[in-house]
Coordinates of C-alpha atoms in Angstrom, one line a residue:
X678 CA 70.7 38.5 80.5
X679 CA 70.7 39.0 76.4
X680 CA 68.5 36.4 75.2
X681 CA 68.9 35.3 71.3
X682 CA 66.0 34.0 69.9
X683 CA 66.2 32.3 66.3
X684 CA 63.2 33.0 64.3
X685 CA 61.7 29.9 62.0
X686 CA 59.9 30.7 58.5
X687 CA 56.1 30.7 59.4
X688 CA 57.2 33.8 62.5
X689 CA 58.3 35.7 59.5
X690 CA 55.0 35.5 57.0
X691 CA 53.1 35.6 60.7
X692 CA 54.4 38.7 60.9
X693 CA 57.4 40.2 58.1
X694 CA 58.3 43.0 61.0
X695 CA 59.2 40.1 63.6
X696 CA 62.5 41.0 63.2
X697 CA 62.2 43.7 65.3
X698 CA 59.9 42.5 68.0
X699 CA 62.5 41.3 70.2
X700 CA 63.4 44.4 71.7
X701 CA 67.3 44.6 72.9
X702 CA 67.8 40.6 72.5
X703 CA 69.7 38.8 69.6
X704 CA 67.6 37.9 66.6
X705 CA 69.2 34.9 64.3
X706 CA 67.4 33.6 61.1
X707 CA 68.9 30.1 60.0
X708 CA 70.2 30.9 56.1
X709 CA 67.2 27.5 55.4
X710 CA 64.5 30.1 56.2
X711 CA 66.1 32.3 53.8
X712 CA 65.5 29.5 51.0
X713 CA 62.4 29.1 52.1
X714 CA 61.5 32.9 51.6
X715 CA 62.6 32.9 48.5
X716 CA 60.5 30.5 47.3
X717 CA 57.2 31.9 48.5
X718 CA 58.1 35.0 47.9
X719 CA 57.0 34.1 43.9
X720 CA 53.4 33.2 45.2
X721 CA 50.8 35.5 44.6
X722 CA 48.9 34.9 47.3
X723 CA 48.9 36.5 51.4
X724 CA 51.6 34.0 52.0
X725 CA 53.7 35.7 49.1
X726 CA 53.6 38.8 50.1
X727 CA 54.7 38.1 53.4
X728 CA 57.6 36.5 52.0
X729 CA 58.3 39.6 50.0
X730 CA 57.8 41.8 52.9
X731 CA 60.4 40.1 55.0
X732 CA 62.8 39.8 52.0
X733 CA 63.0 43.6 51.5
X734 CA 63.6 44.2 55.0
X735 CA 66.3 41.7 55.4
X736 CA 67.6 43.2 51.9
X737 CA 67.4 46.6 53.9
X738 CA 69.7 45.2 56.8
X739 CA 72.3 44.9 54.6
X740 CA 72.9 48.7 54.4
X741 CA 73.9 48.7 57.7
X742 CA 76.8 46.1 57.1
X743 CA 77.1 42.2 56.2
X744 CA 74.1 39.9 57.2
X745 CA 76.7 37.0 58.7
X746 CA 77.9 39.7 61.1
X747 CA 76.2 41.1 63.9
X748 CA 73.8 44.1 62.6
X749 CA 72.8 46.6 65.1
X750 CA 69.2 47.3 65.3
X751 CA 67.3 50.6 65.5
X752 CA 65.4 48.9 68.9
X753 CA 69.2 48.6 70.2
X754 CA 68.9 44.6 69.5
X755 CA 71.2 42.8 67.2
X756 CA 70.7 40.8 64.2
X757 CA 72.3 38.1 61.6
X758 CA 72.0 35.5 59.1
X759 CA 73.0 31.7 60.4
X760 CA 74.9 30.1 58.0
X761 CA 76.2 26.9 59.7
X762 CA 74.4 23.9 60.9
X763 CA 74.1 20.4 59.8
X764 CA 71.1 18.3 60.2
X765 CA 73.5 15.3 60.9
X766 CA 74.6 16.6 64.2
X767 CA 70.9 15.5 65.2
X768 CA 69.6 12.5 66.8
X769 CA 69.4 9.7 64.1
X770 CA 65.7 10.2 63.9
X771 CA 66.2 13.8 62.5
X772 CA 69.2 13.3 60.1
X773 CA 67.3 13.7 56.5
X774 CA 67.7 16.9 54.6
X775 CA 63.5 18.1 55.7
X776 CA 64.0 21.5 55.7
X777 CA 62.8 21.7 59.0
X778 CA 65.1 19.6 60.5
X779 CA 68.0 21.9 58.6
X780 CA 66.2 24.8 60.6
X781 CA 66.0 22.7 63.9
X782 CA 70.0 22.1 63.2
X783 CA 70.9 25.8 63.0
X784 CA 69.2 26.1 66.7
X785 CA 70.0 22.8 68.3
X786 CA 74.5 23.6 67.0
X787 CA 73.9 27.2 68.6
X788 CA 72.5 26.5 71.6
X789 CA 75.5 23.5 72.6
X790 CA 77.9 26.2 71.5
X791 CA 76.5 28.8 73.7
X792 CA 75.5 27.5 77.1
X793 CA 75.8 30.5 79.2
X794 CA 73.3 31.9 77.1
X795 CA 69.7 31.7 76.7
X796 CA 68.7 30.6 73.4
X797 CA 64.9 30.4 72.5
X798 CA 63.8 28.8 69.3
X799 CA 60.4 30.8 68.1
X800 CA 58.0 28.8 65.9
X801 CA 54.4 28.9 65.3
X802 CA 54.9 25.3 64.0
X803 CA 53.3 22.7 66.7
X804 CA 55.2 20.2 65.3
X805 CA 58.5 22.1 65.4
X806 CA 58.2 22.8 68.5
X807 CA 57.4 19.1 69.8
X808 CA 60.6 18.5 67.9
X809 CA 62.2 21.3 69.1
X810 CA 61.7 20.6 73.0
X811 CA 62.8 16.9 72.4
X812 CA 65.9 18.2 71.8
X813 CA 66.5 19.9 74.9
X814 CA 65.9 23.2 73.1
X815 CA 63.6 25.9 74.7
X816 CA 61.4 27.0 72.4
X817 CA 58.2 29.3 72.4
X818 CA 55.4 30.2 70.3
X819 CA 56.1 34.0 68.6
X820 CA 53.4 35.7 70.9
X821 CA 53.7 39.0 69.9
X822 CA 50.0 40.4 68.5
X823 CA 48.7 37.6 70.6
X824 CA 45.1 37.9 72.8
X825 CA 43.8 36.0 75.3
X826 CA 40.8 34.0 73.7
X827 CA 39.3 33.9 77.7
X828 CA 39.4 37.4 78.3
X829 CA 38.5 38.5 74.7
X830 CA 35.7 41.8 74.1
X831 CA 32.8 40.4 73.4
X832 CA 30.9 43.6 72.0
X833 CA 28.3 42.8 74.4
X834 CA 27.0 43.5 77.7
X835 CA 23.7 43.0 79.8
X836 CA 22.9 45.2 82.4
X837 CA 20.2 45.3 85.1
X838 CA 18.7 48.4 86.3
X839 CA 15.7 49.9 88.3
X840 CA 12.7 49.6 86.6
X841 CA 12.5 53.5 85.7
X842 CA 15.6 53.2 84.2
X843 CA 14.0 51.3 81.3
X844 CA 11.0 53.8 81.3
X845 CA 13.5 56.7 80.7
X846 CA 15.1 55.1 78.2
X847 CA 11.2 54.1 76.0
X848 CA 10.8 57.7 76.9
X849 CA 14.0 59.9 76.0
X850 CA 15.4 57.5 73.5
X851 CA 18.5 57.4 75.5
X852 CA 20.1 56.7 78.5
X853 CA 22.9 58.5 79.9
X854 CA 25.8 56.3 80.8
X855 CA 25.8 57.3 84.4
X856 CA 22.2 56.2 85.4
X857 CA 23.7 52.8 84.8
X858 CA 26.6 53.1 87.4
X859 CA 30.3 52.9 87.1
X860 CA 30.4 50.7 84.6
X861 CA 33.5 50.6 82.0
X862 CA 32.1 50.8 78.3
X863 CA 33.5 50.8 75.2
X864 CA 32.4 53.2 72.0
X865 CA 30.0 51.7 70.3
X866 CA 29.7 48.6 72.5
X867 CA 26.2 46.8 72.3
X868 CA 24.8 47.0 75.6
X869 CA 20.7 45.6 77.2
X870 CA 19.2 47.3 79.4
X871 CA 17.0 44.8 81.7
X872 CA 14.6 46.0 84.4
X873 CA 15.3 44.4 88.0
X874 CA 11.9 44.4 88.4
X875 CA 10.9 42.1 85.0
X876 CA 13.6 40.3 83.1
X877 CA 11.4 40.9 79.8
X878 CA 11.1 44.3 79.7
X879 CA 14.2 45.5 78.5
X880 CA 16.0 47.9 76.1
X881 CA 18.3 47.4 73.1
X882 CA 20.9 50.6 73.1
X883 CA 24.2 51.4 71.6
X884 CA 27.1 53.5 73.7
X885 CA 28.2 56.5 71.9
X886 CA 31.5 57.8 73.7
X887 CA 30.8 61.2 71.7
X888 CA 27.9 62.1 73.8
X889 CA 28.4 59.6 76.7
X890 CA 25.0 57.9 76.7
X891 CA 23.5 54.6 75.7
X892 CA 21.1 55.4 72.4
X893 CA 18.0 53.5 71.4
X894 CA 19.2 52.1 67.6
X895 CA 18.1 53.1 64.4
X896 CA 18.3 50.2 62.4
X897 CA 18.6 47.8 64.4
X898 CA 14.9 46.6 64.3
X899 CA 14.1 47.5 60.7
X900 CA 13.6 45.2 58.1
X901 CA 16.9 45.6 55.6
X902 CA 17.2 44.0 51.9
X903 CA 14.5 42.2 53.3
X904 CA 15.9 40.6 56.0
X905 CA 14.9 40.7 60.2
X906 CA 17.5 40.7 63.1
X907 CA 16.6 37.6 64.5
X908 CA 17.7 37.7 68.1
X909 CA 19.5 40.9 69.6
X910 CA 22.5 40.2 68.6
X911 CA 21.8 40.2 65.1
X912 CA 19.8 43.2 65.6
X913 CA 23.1 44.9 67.0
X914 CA 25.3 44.0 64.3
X915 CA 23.0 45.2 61.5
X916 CA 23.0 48.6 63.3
X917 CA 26.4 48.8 63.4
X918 CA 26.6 47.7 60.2
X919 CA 24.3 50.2 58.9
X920 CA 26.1 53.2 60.9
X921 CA 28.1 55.3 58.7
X922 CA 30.4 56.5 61.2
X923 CA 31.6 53.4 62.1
X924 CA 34.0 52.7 59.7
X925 CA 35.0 48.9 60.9
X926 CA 33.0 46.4 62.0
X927 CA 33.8 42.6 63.3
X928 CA 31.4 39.8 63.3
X929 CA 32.4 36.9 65.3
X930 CA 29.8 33.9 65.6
X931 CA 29.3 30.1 64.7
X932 CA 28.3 28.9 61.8
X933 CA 24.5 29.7 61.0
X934 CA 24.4 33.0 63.4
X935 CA 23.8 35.0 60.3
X936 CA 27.3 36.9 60.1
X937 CA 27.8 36.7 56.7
X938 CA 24.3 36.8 55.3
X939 CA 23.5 40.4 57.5
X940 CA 26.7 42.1 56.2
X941 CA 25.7 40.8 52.7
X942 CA 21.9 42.5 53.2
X943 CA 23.1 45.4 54.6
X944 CA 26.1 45.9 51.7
X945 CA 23.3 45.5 48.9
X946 CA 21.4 48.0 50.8
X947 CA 23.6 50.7 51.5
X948 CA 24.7 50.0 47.6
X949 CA 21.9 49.3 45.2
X950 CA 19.3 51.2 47.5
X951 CA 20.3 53.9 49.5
X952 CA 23.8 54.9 47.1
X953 CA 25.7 55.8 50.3
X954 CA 28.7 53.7 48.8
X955 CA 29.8 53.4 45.4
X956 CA 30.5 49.7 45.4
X957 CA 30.1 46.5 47.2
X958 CA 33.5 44.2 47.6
X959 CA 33.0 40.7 49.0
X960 CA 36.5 38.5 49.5
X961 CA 37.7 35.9 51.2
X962 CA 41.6 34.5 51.9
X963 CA 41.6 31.5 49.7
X964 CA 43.5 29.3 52.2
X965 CA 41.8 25.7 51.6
X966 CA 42.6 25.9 48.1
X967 CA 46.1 25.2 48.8
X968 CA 47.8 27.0 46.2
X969 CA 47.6 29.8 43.7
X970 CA 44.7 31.0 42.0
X971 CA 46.6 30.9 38.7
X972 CA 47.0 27.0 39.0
X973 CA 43.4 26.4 38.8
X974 CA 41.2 25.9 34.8
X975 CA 39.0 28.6 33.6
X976 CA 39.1 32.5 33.9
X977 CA 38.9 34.3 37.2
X978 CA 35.4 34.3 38.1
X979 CA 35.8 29.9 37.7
X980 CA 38.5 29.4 39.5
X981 CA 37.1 31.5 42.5
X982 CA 33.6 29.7 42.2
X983 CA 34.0 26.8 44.7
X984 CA 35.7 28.5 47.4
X985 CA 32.8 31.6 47.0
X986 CA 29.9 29.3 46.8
X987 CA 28.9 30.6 50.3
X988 CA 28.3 33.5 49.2
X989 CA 26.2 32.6 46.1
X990 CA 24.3 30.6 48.5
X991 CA 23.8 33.9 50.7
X992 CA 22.9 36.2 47.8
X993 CA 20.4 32.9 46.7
X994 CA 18.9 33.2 49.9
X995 CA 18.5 37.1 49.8
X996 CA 17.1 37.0 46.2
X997 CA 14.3 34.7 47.4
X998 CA 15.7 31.7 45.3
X999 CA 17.1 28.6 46.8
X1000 CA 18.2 27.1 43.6
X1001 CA 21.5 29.5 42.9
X1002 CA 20.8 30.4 39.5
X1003 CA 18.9 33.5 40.7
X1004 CA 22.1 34.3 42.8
X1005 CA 24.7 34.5 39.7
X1006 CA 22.3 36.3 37.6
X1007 CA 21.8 39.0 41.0
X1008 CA 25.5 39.0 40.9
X1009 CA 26.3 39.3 36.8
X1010 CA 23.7 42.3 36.9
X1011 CA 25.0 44.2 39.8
X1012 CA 28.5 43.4 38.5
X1013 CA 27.7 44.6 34.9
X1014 CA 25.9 47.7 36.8
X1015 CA 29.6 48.2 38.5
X1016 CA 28.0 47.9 42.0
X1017 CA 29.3 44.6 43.1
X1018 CA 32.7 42.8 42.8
X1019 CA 33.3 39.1 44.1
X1020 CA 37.1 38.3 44.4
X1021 CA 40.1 36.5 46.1
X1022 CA 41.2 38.9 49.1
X1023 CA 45.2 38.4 47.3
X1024 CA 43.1 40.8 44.5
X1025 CA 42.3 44.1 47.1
X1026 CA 45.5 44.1 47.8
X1027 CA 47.5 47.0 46.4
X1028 CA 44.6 49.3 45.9
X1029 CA 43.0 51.7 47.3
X1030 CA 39.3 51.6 47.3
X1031 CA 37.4 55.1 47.9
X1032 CA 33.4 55.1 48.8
X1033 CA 33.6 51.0 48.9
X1034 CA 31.5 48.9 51.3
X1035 CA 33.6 45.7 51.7
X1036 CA 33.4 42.7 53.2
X1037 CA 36.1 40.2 54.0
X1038 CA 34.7 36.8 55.0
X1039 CA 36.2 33.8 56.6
X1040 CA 38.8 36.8 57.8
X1041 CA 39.6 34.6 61.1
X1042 CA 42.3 32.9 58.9
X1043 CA 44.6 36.2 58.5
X1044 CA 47.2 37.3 60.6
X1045 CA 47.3 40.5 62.7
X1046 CA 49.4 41.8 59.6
X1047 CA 47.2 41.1 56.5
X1048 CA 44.8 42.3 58.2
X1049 CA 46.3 46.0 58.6
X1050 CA 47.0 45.0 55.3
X1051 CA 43.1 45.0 53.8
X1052 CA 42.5 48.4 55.9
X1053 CA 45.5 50.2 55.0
X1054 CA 43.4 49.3 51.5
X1055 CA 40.2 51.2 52.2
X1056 CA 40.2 55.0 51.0
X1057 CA 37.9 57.5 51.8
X1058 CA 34.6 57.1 53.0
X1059 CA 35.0 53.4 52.6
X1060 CA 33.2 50.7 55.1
X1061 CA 35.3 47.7 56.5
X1062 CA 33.8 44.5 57.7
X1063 CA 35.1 41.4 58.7
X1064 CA 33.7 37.8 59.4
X1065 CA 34.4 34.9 60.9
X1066 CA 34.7 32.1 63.5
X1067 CA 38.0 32.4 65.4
X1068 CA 37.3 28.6 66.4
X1069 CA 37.0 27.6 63.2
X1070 CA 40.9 27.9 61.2
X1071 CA 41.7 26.7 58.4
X1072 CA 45.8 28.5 58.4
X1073 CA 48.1 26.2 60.3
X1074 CA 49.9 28.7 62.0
X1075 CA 47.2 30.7 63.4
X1076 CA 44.6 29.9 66.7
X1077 CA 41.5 31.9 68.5
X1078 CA 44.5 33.4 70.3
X1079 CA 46.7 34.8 67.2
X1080 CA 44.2 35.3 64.1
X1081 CA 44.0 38.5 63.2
X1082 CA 40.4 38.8 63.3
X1083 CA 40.1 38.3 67.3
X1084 CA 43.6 40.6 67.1
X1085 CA 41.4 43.6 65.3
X1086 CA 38.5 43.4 67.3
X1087 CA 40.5 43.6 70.8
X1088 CA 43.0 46.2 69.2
X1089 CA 40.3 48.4 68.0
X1090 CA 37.7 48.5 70.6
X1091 CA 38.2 51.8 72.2
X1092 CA 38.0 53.5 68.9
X1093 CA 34.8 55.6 68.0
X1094 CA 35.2 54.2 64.3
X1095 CA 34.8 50.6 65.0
X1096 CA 32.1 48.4 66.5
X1097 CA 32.2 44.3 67.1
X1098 CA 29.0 42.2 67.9
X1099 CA 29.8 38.7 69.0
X1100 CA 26.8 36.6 67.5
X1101 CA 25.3 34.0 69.7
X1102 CA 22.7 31.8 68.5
X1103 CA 22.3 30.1 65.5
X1104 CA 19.3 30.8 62.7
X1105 CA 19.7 27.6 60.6
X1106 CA 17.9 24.1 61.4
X1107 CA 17.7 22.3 65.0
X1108 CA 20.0 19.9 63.2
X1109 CA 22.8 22.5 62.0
X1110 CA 22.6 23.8 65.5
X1111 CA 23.2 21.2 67.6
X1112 CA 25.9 20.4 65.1
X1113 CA 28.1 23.5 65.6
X1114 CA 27.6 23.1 69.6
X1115 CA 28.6 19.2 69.9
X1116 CA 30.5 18.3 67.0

């Protein structure tokens, strides 16, 4: 059976190609949703490109013949613009002119009209779709780019093996993947090798697909813009991090496990040290704000102050001064030396940025599609790392399931030029600790 499935606003800035996700079904957007995109599409912010995204592809459709009619589309599906529906066909409750009840209306008229087929109202709203089923409507959540939290790749793995094992590996330096058994990896997957015969003795090794064995690191226990992996996991990620062929890193962790603060040591490093990038980007998706950039006082670098903070506080901490002072004057020089740039994540979008070590933090509030947005960014011999706490969203229309940081990390993992560490354990106080595990 030919389903039709009619698409709410937040499905479409989710995703601007949703569309054409429904593969030989009928796709209906409600003429409200139109409105809707039309006024985001002036923000200039993730949210308003996404409107402007879907606007030119809709504007596209229109080639093909009149948007009120059925449009055939290149997946062999069907598409059009709803223009009926009135929000006073609903239950009394619903009968105001709330935008999303004039989108609930479009759904609730079609699916009465058309019983003998199966209409499915898509909305990444929770709301909606309480409102929605209350209605006798079937509705779903758009799950298209979505992963399974439960079953999500970690980055690492613990193996036990015979005790010689481990001695081959202090020996060689390496560990061929088949003295371990017939064990799935991934490239660049973190992996422990523990001897059966003593639980401490154990080795810290990297998989490298390219020559099929498990390789002591190289960074992983050195001291870098003066700061220690920890635990192993933070010993990992700054050897990924420090790894020039991998080309994207993930961080995923609670708060205080050191994500941010290790791809902030290991920028400066590979920037103001070493010079094997020309420049370090830090950003993050400026989603608590609320609105636009432009509608906050001062200049650029105020109105992005607050929401960056954390990172002022991380370059305090990794110029040896807890006041922040010391942090901003770290920043103005290496920003005045052209090594550094600090800015809104709406700003890298649209360029292309050659020999660049960037970092986008707080990155678990983008979608699968601004993500591919920010790497589509990154020119040659450029560095991509993202941060973040899939548990911890601040978009309303995103989960640990749909963000497109847990959406990267899964999508990318059998690639030679990408590497994820899940961080574990948290560095700060007892206090901050037991906070992020109980509250």
């Amino acid at each position: 059976m030919i389903k039709v499935y009619i698409l709410d606003t937040n499905v479409l800035i989710h995703d601007p190609e949703a569309i054409f996700s429904f593969e030989d079904n009928e796709v209906i957007l409600p003429i409200y949703v139109i409105e809707e995109i039309d006024k985001l599409k002036k923000e200039q912010t993730e949210v308003g490109s996404a409107a402007r995204r879907t606007a030119r592809n809709i504007d596209k459709l229109r080639e093909k013949g009149t948007l009120s009619n059925w449009i055939k589309l290149d997946n062999g599906g069907y598409f059009k613009v709803e223009t009926k529906g009135n929000f006073k066909n609903l239950p009394d409750a619903l009968q105001n002119e709330v935008m999303d009840n004039r989108i609930l209306s479009v759904a609730y008229e079609i699916s009465n009209e058309n019983s003998e087929k199966e209409i499915i109202f898509v909305t990444k709203d929770i709301n909606m779709r309480i409102k929605a089923d209350s209605l006798g409507l079937e509705v779903q959540d758009y799950e298209t780019n979505k992963i399974r939290i439960e079953e999500f790749y970690t980055g690492n793995l613990d193996i036990e093996v015979e005790d010689e094992k481990v001695n081959e590996f202090y020996n060689n330096g390496y560990l061929k993947r088949k003295e371990i058994g017939e064990i799935n990896l991934y490239p660049n997957q973190t992996v422990t090798v523990i001897s059966k015969k003593s639980h401490k003795k154990q080795g810290l090794t990297v998989y490298k697909k390219n020559k099929d064995r498990l390789k002591k690191m190289t960074f992983g226990k050195a001291s870098i813009w003066g700061v220690d992996g920890r635990n192993k996991e933070q010993k990992y990620a700054i050897e990924l991090l420090m790894d020039m062929d991998i080309k994207v890193v993930t961080l995923i962790g609670k708060a205080g496990t050191g994500k941010t603060l290790l791809a902030l040591a290991t920028g400066l490093e590979q920037v103001v040290e070493r010079h094997l990038y020309k420049k370090l980007f830090i950003a993050r998706p400026i989603m608590p704000m609320g609105k636009d950039l432009g509608y906050l006082p001062g200049g650029e670098k105020e109105k992005l102050k607050p929401w960056m903070q954390p990172i002022y506080d991380n370059l305090a901490f990794l110029s040896a001064n807890k006041e922040g002072k010391e942090a901003e004057k770290l920043a103005d020089s290496l920003e005045a030396m052209g090594l550094l740039k600090i800015e809104a994540l709406t700003y890298i979008r649209g360029r292309s940025i050659p020999a660049g070590f960037i970092i986008i933090d707080e990155a678990q509030n983008l979608t699968p599609h601004e993500i591919k947005t920010v790497i589509t960014r990154a020119g040659e011999d450029t560095k991509v790392i993202f941060t973040g706490d899939p548990y911890q969203i601040d978009n309303p229309y995103l989960d640990a399931n749909s963000n497109g940081l847990t959406y990267l990390a899964e999508r990318l993992k059998g690639e030679e030029i990408s590497g994820h560490v899940t961080l574990l354990k948290g560095e700060r106080s007892e206090l901050a600790e037991i906070a992020a595990k109980l509250l």
